[in-house]
PDB file of C-alpha atoms in Angstrom:
ATOM      1  CA  MET A   1      18.776-109.102  35.246  1.00  0.00           C
ATOM      2  CA  ALA A   2      20.670-105.848  34.634  1.00  0.00           C
ATOM      3  CA  ALA A   3      19.029-102.534  35.465  1.00  0.00           C
ATOM      4  CA  PHE A   4      19.879 -99.104  34.116  1.00  0.00           C
ATOM      5  CA  PHE A   5      19.572 -95.629  35.634  1.00  0.00           C
ATOM      6  CA  ILE A   6      19.219 -93.147  32.785  1.00  0.00           C
ATOM      7  CA  VAL A   7      19.257 -89.405  33.363  1.00  0.00           C
ATOM      8  CA  THR A   8      18.817 -86.528  30.945  1.00  0.00           C
ATOM      9  CA  THR A   9      19.998 -83.204  32.245  1.00  0.00           C
ATOM     10  CA  THR A  10      19.707 -79.487  31.649  1.00  0.00           C
ATOM     11  CA  ILE A  11      22.418 -77.770  33.668  1.00  0.00           C
ATOM     12  CA  LYS A  12      21.483 -74.688  35.712  1.00  0.00           C
ATOM     13  CA  ASP A  13      24.737 -74.179  37.636  1.00  0.00           C
ATOM     14  CA  GLN A  14      27.888 -75.645  36.072  1.00  0.00           C
ATOM     15  CA  GLU A  15      29.952 -75.548  39.272  1.00  0.00           C
ATOM     16  CA  ALA A  16      27.236 -77.251  41.326  1.00  0.00           C
ATOM     17  CA  TYR A  17      26.720 -79.801  38.534  1.00  0.00           C
ATOM     18  CA  GLN A  18      30.403 -80.743  38.524  1.00  0.00           C
ATOM     19  CA  ALA A  19      30.322 -81.108  42.316  1.00  0.00           C
ATOM     20  CA  TYR A  20      27.260 -83.369  42.035  1.00  0.00           C
ATOM     21  CA  VAL A  21      28.840 -85.554  39.334  1.00  0.00           C
ATOM     22  CA  GLN A  22      32.041 -85.965  41.358  1.00  0.00           C
ATOM     23  CA  ARG A  23      30.125 -86.921  44.499  1.00  0.00           C
ATOM     24  CA  VAL A  24      27.802 -89.437  42.836  1.00  0.00           C
ATOM     25  CA  GLY A  25      30.621 -91.729  41.665  1.00  0.00           C
ATOM     26  CA  PRO A  26      31.741 -92.903  45.111  1.00  0.00           C
ATOM     27  CA  THR A  27      28.142 -93.744  46.102  1.00  0.00           C
ATOM     28  CA  LEU A  28      27.824 -96.325  43.306  1.00  0.00           C
ATOM     29  CA  GLU A  29      30.539 -98.823  44.170  1.00  0.00           C
ATOM     30  CA  SER A  30      28.923-100.641  47.077  1.00  0.00           C
ATOM     31  CA  PHE A  31      25.748-101.179  45.007  1.00  0.00           C
ATOM     32  CA  GLY A  32      27.563-102.512  41.935  1.00  0.00           C
ATOM     33  CA  GLY A  33      26.812 -99.394  39.895  1.00  0.00           C
ATOM     34  CA  LYS A  34      29.000 -98.713  36.872  1.00  0.00           C
ATOM     35  CA  VAL A  35      28.881 -95.555  34.749  1.00  0.00           C
ATOM     36  CA  LEU A  36      28.486 -96.629  31.119  1.00  0.00           C
ATOM     37  CA  LEU A  37      27.998 -93.237  29.513  1.00  0.00           C
ATOM     38  CA  ARG A  38      28.177 -89.577  30.371  1.00  0.00           C
ATOM     39  CA  GLY A  39      27.707 -87.583  27.200  1.00  0.00           C
ATOM     40  CA  LYS A  40      26.715 -84.256  25.734  1.00  0.00           C
ATOM     41  CA  ALA A  41      23.695 -84.005  23.413  1.00  0.00           C
ATOM     42  CA  VAL A  42      24.673 -83.027  19.879  1.00  0.00           C
ATOM     43  CA  GLU A  43      21.458 -83.012  17.874  1.00  0.00           C
ATOM     44  CA  SER A  44      18.009 -84.511  17.815  1.00  0.00           C
ATOM     45  CA  LEU A  45      17.475 -87.019  15.048  1.00  0.00           C
ATOM     46  CA  ALA A  46      13.740 -87.186  15.814  1.00  0.00           C
ATOM     47  CA  GLY A  47      11.612 -85.161  18.236  1.00  0.00           C
ATOM     48  CA  ALA A  48      12.601 -82.214  20.399  1.00  0.00           C
ATOM     49  CA  LEU A  49      15.973 -82.096  22.132  1.00  0.00           C
ATOM     50  CA  THR A  50      15.125 -80.894  25.633  1.00  0.00           C
ATOM     51  CA  HIS A  51      18.332 -81.648  27.525  1.00  0.00           C
ATOM     52  CA  GLN A  52      22.074 -81.000  27.356  1.00  0.00           C
ATOM     53  CA  THR A  53      23.563 -84.229  28.716  1.00  0.00           C
ATOM     54  CA  VAL A  54      22.735 -87.875  29.308  1.00  0.00           C
ATOM     55  CA  GLY A  55      24.086 -90.410  31.760  1.00  0.00           C
ATOM     56  CA  ILE A  56      23.641 -94.164  31.926  1.00  0.00           C
ATOM     57  CA  ILE A  57      24.587 -96.196  34.982  1.00  0.00           C
ATOM     58  CA  GLU A  58      24.319-100.002  35.003  1.00  0.00           C
ATOM     59  CA  PHE A  59      23.454-101.966  38.147  1.00  0.00           C
ATOM     60  CA  PRO A  60      23.393-105.742  38.625  1.00  0.00           C
ATOM     61  CA  ASP A  61      19.605-105.658  39.116  1.00  0.00           C
ATOM     62  CA  ILE A  62      16.699-103.354  39.935  1.00  0.00           C
ATOM     63  CA  ASP A  63      17.022-104.026  43.666  1.00  0.00           C
ATOM     64  CA  ALA A  64      20.615-102.736  43.654  1.00  0.00           C
ATOM     65  CA  LEU A  65      19.550 -99.651  41.680  1.00  0.00           C
ATOM     66  CA  SER A  66      16.642 -98.945  44.022  1.00  0.00           C
ATOM     67  CA  SER A  67      18.790 -99.496  47.120  1.00  0.00           C
ATOM     68  CA  TRP A  68      21.438 -97.105  45.801  1.00  0.00           C
ATOM     69  CA  HIS A  69      18.845 -94.454  44.964  1.00  0.00           C
ATOM     70  CA  ALA A  70      17.303 -94.755  48.437  1.00  0.00           C
ATOM     71  CA  SER A  71      20.690 -94.843  50.211  1.00  0.00           C
ATOM     72  CA  ASP A  72      21.593 -92.121  52.686  1.00  0.00           C
ATOM     73  CA  ALA A  73      24.700 -91.328  50.630  1.00  0.00           C
ATOM     74  CA  TYR A  74      22.711 -90.621  47.460  1.00  0.00           C
ATOM     75  CA  GLN A  75      19.756 -88.978  49.178  1.00  0.00           C
ATOM     76  CA  ALA A  76      22.178 -86.485  50.739  1.00  0.00           C
ATOM     77  CA  LEU A  77      23.104 -85.337  47.203  1.00  0.00           C
ATOM     78  CA  ILE A  78      19.553 -84.520  46.104  1.00  0.00           C
ATOM     79  CA  PRO A  79      19.586 -80.881  47.317  1.00  0.00           C
ATOM     80  CA  LEU A  80      22.823 -80.314  45.379  1.00  0.00           C
ATOM     81  CA  ARG A  81      21.294 -82.038  42.344  1.00  0.00           C
ATOM     82  CA  GLY A  82      18.311 -79.680  42.502  1.00  0.00           C
ATOM     83  CA  ARG A  83      20.538 -76.594  42.522  1.00  0.00           C
ATOM     84  CA  ALA A  84      22.762 -77.980  39.787  1.00  0.00           C
ATOM     85  CA  ALA A  85      20.325 -79.125  37.129  1.00  0.00           C
ATOM     86  CA  ASP A  86      16.871 -80.094  35.990  1.00  0.00           C
ATOM     87  CA  MET A  87      16.888 -83.859  35.452  1.00  0.00           C
ATOM     88  CA  THR A  88      14.592 -86.531  34.137  1.00  0.00           C
ATOM     89  CA  ILE A  89      15.577 -89.809  35.782  1.00  0.00           C
ATOM     90  CA  THR A  90      14.240 -93.202  34.740  1.00  0.00           C
ATOM     91  CA  SER A  91      15.067 -96.821  35.527  1.00  0.00           C
ATOM     92  CA  TYR A  92      14.981 -99.677  33.064  1.00  0.00           C
ATOM     93  CA  ILE A  93      15.458-103.425  33.199  1.00  0.00           C
ATOM     94  CA  VAL A  94      16.550-105.748  30.431  1.00  0.00           C
ATOM     95  CA  PRO A  95      14.182-108.705  30.308  1.00  0.00           C
ATOM     96  CA  ALA A  96      15.774-112.131  30.142  1.00  0.00           C
TER      97      ALA A  96
END
């Protein structure tokens, strides 16, 4: 059952954010992660728009997503992530 890592972001430091984005990509491959969307918010069609960007990464299942998130490679990026942006990160599964 596919699992999705969805992040909404407000960028604090553009240079640090770009460094974070570039470094995340290589950490995904061994866990089957695939970036589906990295986009810029345009307008809110309902409710308050509280972020600038959104990202969606698909994993084969929730175990792969959780293993990637807990991996040493990704955990090492968390301090950079904190300097770069304020993020809301959620995981989702698609029921069969």
